[in-house]
mmCIF file of N, CA, C and O in Angstrom:
data_model
loop_
_atom_site.group_PDB
_atom_site.id
_atom_site.type_symbol
_atom_site.label_atom_id
_atom_site.label_comp_id
_atom_site.label_asym_id
_atom_site.label_seq_id
_atom_site.Cartn_x
_atom_site.Cartn_y
_atom_site.Cartn_z
ATOM 1 N N UNK A 1 44.309 60.075 -211.675
ATOM 2 C CA UNK A 1 44.170 60.199 -210.242
ATOM 3 C C UNK A 1 45.531 60.601 -209.683
ATOM 4 O O UNK A 1 46.541 59.971 -209.974
ATOM 5 N N UNK A 2 45.581 61.617 -208.906
ATOM 6 C CA UNK A 2 46.842 62.153 -208.430
ATOM 7 C C UNK A 2 47.370 61.428 -207.200
ATOM 8 O O UNK A 2 48.556 61.457 -206.927
ATOM 9 N N UNK A 3 46.541 60.778 -206.449
ATOM 10 C CA UNK A 3 46.967 60.070 -205.252
ATOM 11 C C UNK A 3 47.564 58.725 -205.659
ATOM 12 O O UNK A 3 46.984 58.002 -206.459
ATOM 13 N N UNK A 4 48.734 58.411 -205.103
ATOM 14 C CA UNK A 4 49.364 57.133 -205.380
ATOM 15 C C UNK A 4 48.632 56.028 -204.619
ATOM 16 O O UNK A 4 48.522 56.091 -203.396
ATOM 17 N N UNK A 5 48.135 55.054 -205.323
ATOM 18 C CA UNK A 5 47.407 53.958 -204.709
ATOM 19 C C UNK A 5 48.341 52.784 -204.470
ATOM 20 O O UNK A 5 49.191 52.484 -205.306
ATOM 21 N N UNK A 6 48.173 52.096 -203.363
ATOM 22 C CA UNK A 6 48.984 50.910 -203.090
ATOM 23 C C UNK A 6 48.551 49.771 -204.009
ATOM 24 O O UNK A 6 47.426 49.750 -204.527
ATOM 25 N N UNK A 7 49.444 48.835 -204.188
ATOM 26 C CA UNK A 7 49.124 47.672 -205.012
ATOM 27 C C UNK A 7 47.954 46.891 -204.423
ATOM 28 O O UNK A 7 47.090 46.404 -205.156
ATOM 29 N N UNK A 8 47.904 46.783 -203.103
ATOM 30 C CA UNK A 8 46.800 46.062 -202.464
ATOM 31 C C UNK A 8 45.460 46.738 -202.730
ATOM 32 O O UNK A 8 44.474 46.067 -203.045
ATOM 33 N N UNK A 9 45.434 48.056 -202.617
ATOM 34 C CA UNK A 9 44.191 48.782 -202.870
ATOM 35 C C UNK A 9 43.793 48.673 -204.338
ATOM 36 O O UNK A 9 42.626 48.462 -204.661
ATOM 37 N N UNK A 10 44.757 48.795 -205.228
ATOM 38 C CA UNK A 10 44.451 48.627 -206.660
ATOM 39 C C UNK A 10 43.866 47.247 -206.925
ATOM 40 O O UNK A 10 42.898 47.105 -207.689
ATOM 41 N N UNK A 11 44.436 46.233 -206.292
ATOM 42 C CA UNK A 11 43.952 44.860 -206.475
ATOM 43 C C UNK A 11 42.518 44.733 -205.983
ATOM 44 O O UNK A 11 41.668 44.142 -206.658
ATOM 45 N N UNK A 12 42.228 45.293 -204.824
ATOM 46 C CA UNK A 12 40.858 45.253 -204.303
ATOM 47 C C UNK A 12 39.900 46.009 -205.214
ATOM 48 O O UNK A 12 38.781 45.551 -205.458
ATOM 49 N N UNK A 13 40.327 47.146 -205.724
ATOM 50 C CA UNK A 13 39.469 47.940 -206.612
ATOM 51 C C UNK A 13 39.174 47.175 -207.896
ATOM 52 O O UNK A 13 38.034 47.168 -208.377
ATOM 53 N N UNK A 14 40.164 46.508 -208.463
ATOM 54 C CA UNK A 14 39.924 45.703 -209.662
ATOM 55 C C UNK A 14 39.025 44.523 -209.330
ATOM 56 O O UNK A 14 38.106 44.202 -210.087
ATOM 57 N N UNK A 15 39.261 43.892 -208.199
ATOM 58 C CA UNK A 15 38.457 42.754 -207.757
ATOM 59 C C UNK A 15 36.971 43.105 -207.721
ATOM 60 O O UNK A 15 36.131 42.320 -208.151
ATOM 61 N N UNK A 16 36.634 44.291 -207.202
ATOM 62 C CA UNK A 16 35.219 44.670 -207.061
ATOM 63 C C UNK A 16 34.655 45.351 -208.309
ATOM 64 O O UNK A 16 33.467 45.644 -208.359
ATOM 65 N N UNK A 17 35.483 45.572 -209.307
ATOM 66 C CA UNK A 17 35.009 46.208 -210.544
ATOM 67 C C UNK A 17 34.204 45.210 -211.374
ATOM 68 O O UNK A 17 34.136 44.018 -211.061
ATOM 69 N N UNK A 18 33.641 45.711 -212.457
ATOM 70 C CA UNK A 18 32.872 44.857 -213.363
ATOM 71 C C UNK A 18 33.753 44.163 -214.399
ATOM 72 O O UNK A 18 33.254 43.365 -215.192
ATOM 73 N N UNK A 19 35.026 44.454 -214.420
ATOM 74 C CA UNK A 19 35.938 43.860 -215.399
ATOM 75 C C UNK A 19 36.122 42.382 -215.077
ATOM 76 O O UNK A 19 36.315 42.002 -213.923
ATOM 77 N N UNK A 20 36.035 41.564 -216.113
ATOM 78 C CA UNK A 20 36.168 40.122 -215.962
ATOM 79 C C UNK A 20 37.436 39.621 -216.659
ATOM 80 O O UNK A 20 37.828 40.147 -217.705
ATOM 81 N N UNK A 21 38.024 38.610 -216.092
ATOM 82 C CA UNK A 21 39.205 37.974 -216.680
ATOM 83 C C UNK A 21 38.912 37.513 -218.111
ATOM 84 O O UNK A 21 39.760 37.637 -218.993
ATOM 85 N N UNK A 22 37.728 37.002 -218.333
ATOM 86 C CA UNK A 22 37.353 36.479 -219.648
ATOM 87 C C UNK A 22 37.340 37.557 -220.733
ATOM 88 O O UNK A 22 37.392 37.245 -221.917
ATOM 89 N N UNK A 23 37.301 38.825 -220.329
ATOM 90 C CA UNK A 23 37.354 39.934 -221.281
ATOM 91 C C UNK A 23 38.761 40.139 -221.830
ATOM 92 O O UNK A 23 38.929 40.883 -222.776
ATOM 93 N N UNK A 24 39.741 39.532 -221.194
ATOM 94 C CA UNK A 24 41.145 39.753 -221.520
ATOM 95 C C UNK A 24 41.412 41.264 -221.593
ATOM 96 O O UNK A 24 41.800 41.787 -222.629
ATOM 97 N N UNK A 25 41.180 41.952 -220.466
ATOM 98 C CA UNK A 25 41.270 43.413 -220.458
ATOM 99 C C UNK A 25 42.689 43.925 -220.702
ATOM 100 O O UNK A 25 43.667 43.316 -220.275
ATOM 101 N N UNK A 26 42.744 45.035 -221.384
ATOM 102 C CA UNK A 26 44.018 45.694 -221.636
ATOM 103 C C UNK A 26 44.484 46.399 -220.364
ATOM 104 O O UNK A 26 43.669 46.679 -219.476
ATOM 105 N N UNK A 27 45.764 46.720 -220.278
ATOM 106 C CA UNK A 27 46.226 47.485 -219.117
ATOM 107 C C UNK A 27 45.469 48.799 -218.940
ATOM 108 O O UNK A 27 45.165 49.193 -217.810
ATOM 109 N N UNK A 28 45.126 49.446 -220.041
ATOM 110 C CA UNK A 28 44.366 50.702 -219.957
ATOM 111 C C UNK A 28 42.990 50.474 -219.338
ATOM 112 O O UNK A 28 42.555 51.244 -218.482
ATOM 113 N N UNK A 29 42.295 49.416 -219.738
ATOM 114 C CA UNK A 29 40.983 49.102 -219.173
ATOM 115 C C UNK A 29 41.108 48.782 -217.684
ATOM 116 O O UNK A 29 40.271 49.208 -216.879
ATOM 117 N N UNK A 30 42.147 48.072 -217.316
ATOM 118 C CA UNK A 30 42.370 47.744 -215.909
ATOM 119 C C UNK A 30 42.597 49.017 -215.102
ATOM 120 O O UNK A 30 41.991 49.214 -214.043
ATOM 121 N N UNK A 31 43.452 49.901 -215.588
ATOM 122 C CA UNK A 31 43.722 51.150 -214.874
ATOM 123 C C UNK A 31 42.467 52.011 -214.766
ATOM 124 O O UNK A 31 42.201 52.613 -213.720
ATOM 125 N N UNK A 32 41.666 52.059 -215.834
ATOM 126 C CA UNK A 32 40.403 52.815 -215.796
ATOM 127 C C UNK A 32 39.438 52.219 -214.771
ATOM 128 O O UNK A 32 38.766 52.951 -214.035
ATOM 129 N N UNK A 33 39.352 50.893 -214.716
ATOM 130 C CA UNK A 33 38.457 50.231 -213.767
ATOM 131 C C UNK A 33 38.895 50.498 -212.332
ATOM 132 O O UNK A 33 38.056 50.735 -211.455
ATOM 133 N N UNK A 34 40.201 50.489 -212.096
ATOM 134 C CA UNK A 34 40.727 50.768 -210.756
ATOM 135 C C UNK A 34 40.398 52.197 -210.350
ATOM 136 O O UNK A 34 39.920 52.446 -209.236
ATOM 137 N N UNK A 35 40.624 53.127 -211.257
ATOM 138 C CA UNK A 35 40.340 54.532 -210.950
ATOM 139 C C UNK A 35 38.856 54.735 -210.661
ATOM 140 O O UNK A 35 38.484 55.423 -209.706
ATOM 141 N N UNK A 36 38.008 54.115 -211.455
ATOM 142 C CA UNK A 36 36.566 54.256 -211.276
ATOM 143 C C UNK A 36 36.100 53.657 -209.946
ATOM 144 O O UNK A 36 35.362 54.297 -209.190
ATOM 145 N N UNK A 37 36.510 52.436 -209.666
ATOM 146 C CA UNK A 37 36.082 51.774 -208.434
ATOM 147 C C UNK A 37 36.625 52.498 -207.205
ATOM 148 O O UNK A 37 35.912 52.656 -206.211
ATOM 149 N N UNK A 38 37.866 52.957 -207.281
ATOM 150 C CA UNK A 38 38.442 53.634 -206.119
ATOM 151 C C UNK A 38 37.763 54.973 -205.876
ATOM 152 O O UNK A 38 37.524 55.345 -204.726
ATOM 153 N N UNK A 39 37.407 55.679 -206.943
ATOM 154 C CA UNK A 39 36.712 56.964 -206.782
ATOM 155 C C UNK A 39 35.284 56.758 -206.271
ATOM 156 O O UNK A 39 34.789 57.524 -205.452
ATOM 157 N N UNK A 40 34.638 55.717 -206.749
ATOM 158 C CA UNK A 40 33.242 55.455 -206.390
ATOM 159 C C UNK A 40 33.101 54.892 -204.977
ATOM 160 O O UNK A 40 32.195 55.280 -204.231
ATOM 161 N N UNK A 41 34.000 53.992 -204.585
ATOM 162 C CA UNK A 41 33.836 53.261 -203.337
ATOM 163 C C UNK A 41 34.815 53.643 -202.233
ATOM 164 O O UNK A 41 34.526 53.417 -201.060
ATOM 165 N N UNK A 42 35.954 54.155 -202.617
ATOM 166 C CA UNK A 42 36.991 54.443 -201.626
ATOM 167 C C UNK A 42 37.618 53.160 -201.113
ATOM 168 O O UNK A 42 37.183 52.051 -201.432
ATOM 169 N N UNK A 43 38.631 53.338 -200.280
ATOM 170 C CA UNK A 43 39.368 52.178 -199.769
ATOM 171 C C UNK A 43 38.497 51.274 -198.898
ATOM 172 O O UNK A 43 38.502 50.053 -199.048
ATOM 173 N N UNK A 44 37.729 51.873 -198.015
ATOM 174 C CA UNK A 44 36.879 51.080 -197.127
ATOM 175 C C UNK A 44 35.775 50.351 -197.887
ATOM 176 O O UNK A 44 35.439 49.212 -197.586
ATOM 177 N N UNK A 45 35.184 51.034 -198.860
ATOM 178 C CA UNK A 45 34.124 50.413 -199.644
ATOM 179 C C UNK A 45 34.625 49.220 -200.437
ATOM 180 O O UNK A 45 33.960 48.179 -200.491
ATOM 181 N N UNK A 46 35.798 49.363 -201.042
ATOM 182 C CA UNK A 46 36.383 48.239 -201.782
ATOM 183 C C UNK A 46 36.674 47.079 -200.844
ATOM 184 O O UNK A 46 36.343 45.931 -201.144
ATOM 185 N N UNK A 47 37.288 47.370 -199.700
ATOM 186 C CA UNK A 47 37.619 46.320 -198.738
ATOM 187 C C UNK A 47 36.364 45.604 -198.239
ATOM 188 O O UNK A 47 36.356 44.370 -198.083
ATOM 189 N N UNK A 48 35.303 46.366 -198.010
ATOM 190 C CA UNK A 48 34.051 45.763 -197.541
ATOM 191 C C UNK A 48 33.463 44.820 -198.582
ATOM 192 O O UNK A 48 32.995 43.721 -198.243
ATOM 193 N N UNK A 49 33.493 45.221 -199.845
ATOM 194 C CA UNK A 49 32.955 44.350 -200.901
ATOM 195 C C UNK A 49 33.813 43.115 -201.111
ATOM 196 O O UNK A 49 33.297 42.030 -201.386
ATOM 197 N N UNK A 50 35.122 43.264 -200.975
ATOM 198 C CA UNK A 50 36.008 42.094 -201.070
ATOM 199 C C UNK A 50 35.668 41.112 -199.953
ATOM 200 O O UNK A 50 35.503 39.907 -200.192
ATOM 201 N N UNK A 51 35.537 41.608 -198.736
ATOM 202 C CA UNK A 51 35.193 40.750 -197.601
ATOM 203 C C UNK A 51 33.853 40.058 -197.816
ATOM 204 O O UNK A 51 33.707 38.861 -197.520
ATOM 205 N N UNK A 52 32.894 40.791 -198.341
ATOM 206 C CA UNK A 52 31.577 40.214 -198.599
ATOM 207 C C UNK A 52 31.670 39.077 -199.608
ATOM 208 O O UNK A 52 31.084 38.014 -199.413
ATOM 209 N N UNK A 53 32.419 39.285 -200.677
ATOM 210 C CA UNK A 53 32.570 38.244 -201.703
ATOM 211 C C UNK A 53 33.264 37.005 -201.143
ATOM 212 O O UNK A 53 32.873 35.884 -201.453
ATOM 213 N N UNK A 54 34.306 37.215 -200.329
ATOM 214 C CA UNK A 54 34.987 36.069 -199.734
ATOM 215 C C UNK A 54 34.073 35.334 -198.764
ATOM 216 O O UNK A 54 34.167 34.116 -198.630
ATOM 217 N N UNK A 55 33.187 36.056 -198.102
ATOM 218 C CA UNK A 55 32.241 35.418 -197.195
ATOM 219 C C UNK A 55 31.155 34.643 -197.922
ATOM 220 O O UNK A 55 30.770 33.544 -197.509
ATOM 221 N N UNK A 56 30.669 35.209 -199.017
ATOM 222 C CA UNK A 56 29.560 34.590 -199.754
ATOM 223 C C UNK A 56 30.011 33.590 -200.813
ATOM 224 O O UNK A 56 29.293 32.635 -201.103
ATOM 225 N N UNK A 57 31.149 33.835 -201.428
ATOM 226 C CA UNK A 57 31.604 32.992 -202.544
ATOM 227 C C UNK A 57 33.104 32.705 -202.440
ATOM 228 O O UNK A 57 33.868 33.039 -203.350
ATOM 229 N N UNK A 58 33.538 32.075 -201.368
ATOM 230 C CA UNK A 58 34.978 31.864 -201.193
ATOM 231 C C UNK A 58 35.610 31.029 -202.305
ATOM 232 O O UNK A 58 36.774 31.233 -202.653
ATOM 233 N N UNK A 59 34.837 30.124 -202.884
ATOM 234 C CA UNK A 59 35.366 29.264 -203.937
ATOM 235 C C UNK A 59 35.759 30.052 -205.185
ATOM 236 O O UNK A 59 36.774 29.754 -205.812
ATOM 237 N N UNK A 60 35.014 31.066 -205.549
ATOM 238 C CA UNK A 60 35.350 31.863 -206.736
ATOM 239 C C UNK A 60 36.170 33.105 -206.400
ATOM 240 O O UNK A 60 36.916 33.598 -207.239
ATOM 241 N N UNK A 61 36.041 33.585 -205.175
ATOM 242 C CA UNK A 61 36.762 34.803 -204.795
ATOM 243 C C UNK A 61 38.274 34.604 -204.818
ATOM 244 O O UNK A 61 39.017 35.512 -205.209
ATOM 245 N N UNK A 62 38.739 33.448 -204.438
ATOM 246 C CA UNK A 62 40.179 33.183 -204.422
ATOM 247 C C UNK A 62 40.763 33.303 -205.826
ATOM 248 O O UNK A 62 41.783 33.965 -206.035
ATOM 249 N N UNK A 63 40.114 32.704 -206.795
ATOM 250 C CA UNK A 63 40.592 32.776 -208.180
ATOM 251 C C UNK A 63 40.530 34.192 -208.728
ATOM 252 O O UNK A 63 41.443 34.631 -209.438
ATOM 253 N N UNK A 64 39.478 34.909 -208.412
ATOM 254 C CA UNK A 64 39.366 36.298 -208.894
ATOM 255 C C UNK A 64 40.442 37.169 -208.259
ATOM 256 O O UNK A 64 41.022 38.014 -208.932
ATOM 257 N N UNK A 65 40.720 36.966 -206.983
ATOM 258 C CA UNK A 65 41.759 37.752 -206.334
ATOM 259 C C UNK A 65 43.123 37.444 -206.939
ATOM 260 O O UNK A 65 43.937 38.341 -207.159
ATOM 261 N N UNK A 66 43.382 36.195 -207.227
ATOM 262 C CA UNK A 66 44.650 35.802 -207.855
ATOM 263 C C UNK A 66 44.784 36.498 -209.214
ATOM 264 O O UNK A 66 45.826 37.055 -209.545
ATOM 265 N N UNK A 67 43.706 36.459 -210.011
ATOM 266 C CA UNK A 67 43.722 37.124 -211.313
ATOM 267 C C UNK A 67 43.925 38.628 -211.141
ATOM 268 O O UNK A 67 44.731 39.239 -211.851
ATOM 269 N N UNK A 68 43.200 39.238 -210.208
ATOM 270 C CA UNK A 68 43.297 40.685 -209.999
ATOM 271 C C UNK A 68 44.725 41.079 -209.629
ATOM 272 O O UNK A 68 45.256 42.068 -210.138
ATOM 273 N N UNK A 69 45.355 40.323 -208.763
ATOM 274 C CA UNK A 69 46.740 40.622 -208.347
ATOM 275 C C UNK A 69 47.676 40.577 -209.557
ATOM 276 O O UNK A 69 48.486 41.468 -209.770
ATOM 277 N N UNK A 70 47.567 39.533 -210.365
ATOM 278 C CA UNK A 70 48.441 39.412 -211.544
ATOM 279 C C UNK A 70 48.153 40.514 -212.556
ATOM 280 O O UNK A 70 49.075 41.071 -213.158
ATOM 281 N N UNK A 71 46.878 40.843 -212.742
ATOM 282 C CA UNK A 71 46.502 41.880 -213.705
ATOM 283 C C UNK A 71 47.026 43.246 -213.268
ATOM 284 O O UNK A 71 47.504 44.028 -214.093
ATOM 285 N N UNK A 72 46.962 43.534 -211.988
ATOM 286 C CA UNK A 72 47.457 44.806 -211.463
ATOM 287 C C UNK A 72 48.976 44.885 -211.643
ATOM 288 O O UNK A 72 49.510 45.910 -212.079
ATOM 289 N N UNK A 73 49.668 43.828 -211.339
ATOM 290 C CA UNK A 73 51.123 43.823 -211.494
ATOM 291 C C UNK A 73 51.519 44.054 -212.952
ATOM 292 O O UNK A 73 52.478 44.778 -213.231
ATOM 293 N N UNK A 74 50.768 43.496 -213.880
ATOM 294 C CA UNK A 74 51.065 43.681 -215.298
ATOM 295 C C UNK A 74 50.686 45.078 -215.782
ATOM 296 O O UNK A 74 51.407 45.686 -216.576
ATOM 297 N N UNK A 75 49.586 45.609 -215.302
ATOM 298 C CA UNK A 75 49.091 46.912 -215.772
ATOM 299 C C UNK A 75 49.878 48.088 -215.216
ATOM 300 O O UNK A 75 49.877 49.167 -215.804
ATOM 301 N N UNK A 76 50.541 47.894 -214.086
ATOM 302 C CA UNK A 76 51.263 48.994 -213.430
ATOM 303 C C UNK A 76 52.764 48.725 -213.352
ATOM 304 O O UNK A 76 53.415 49.089 -212.403
ATOM 305 N N UNK A 77 53.311 48.111 -214.369
ATOM 306 C CA UNK A 77 54.766 47.852 -214.408
ATOM 307 C C UNK A 77 55.530 49.135 -214.485
ATOM 308 O O UNK A 77 55.215 50.091 -215.055
#
C-alpha cells in the first residue's frame, strides 16, 4: 500500500480484522491484515466497527485494542 497509514488507523484496522491474539500472528500477517482491512473498509469503516464493538462488548474490546496497539508497534518498528 503506497499511502502511509497512521498508527491509530493501523491499530483500528487490526482490531477489526479476523486476526486473533491467540494465533500469535507474525508481523507479516499483521501487516497483511491491516492492508486488507484498510482497503476493504477504509478509515471510516474501521472506526465505525471499532465504535460498534466498544458499544456492544466493552469488556473484551479494551483488551483487544490493547493487544492491537502493541502488535502494531511491534510489526511496524
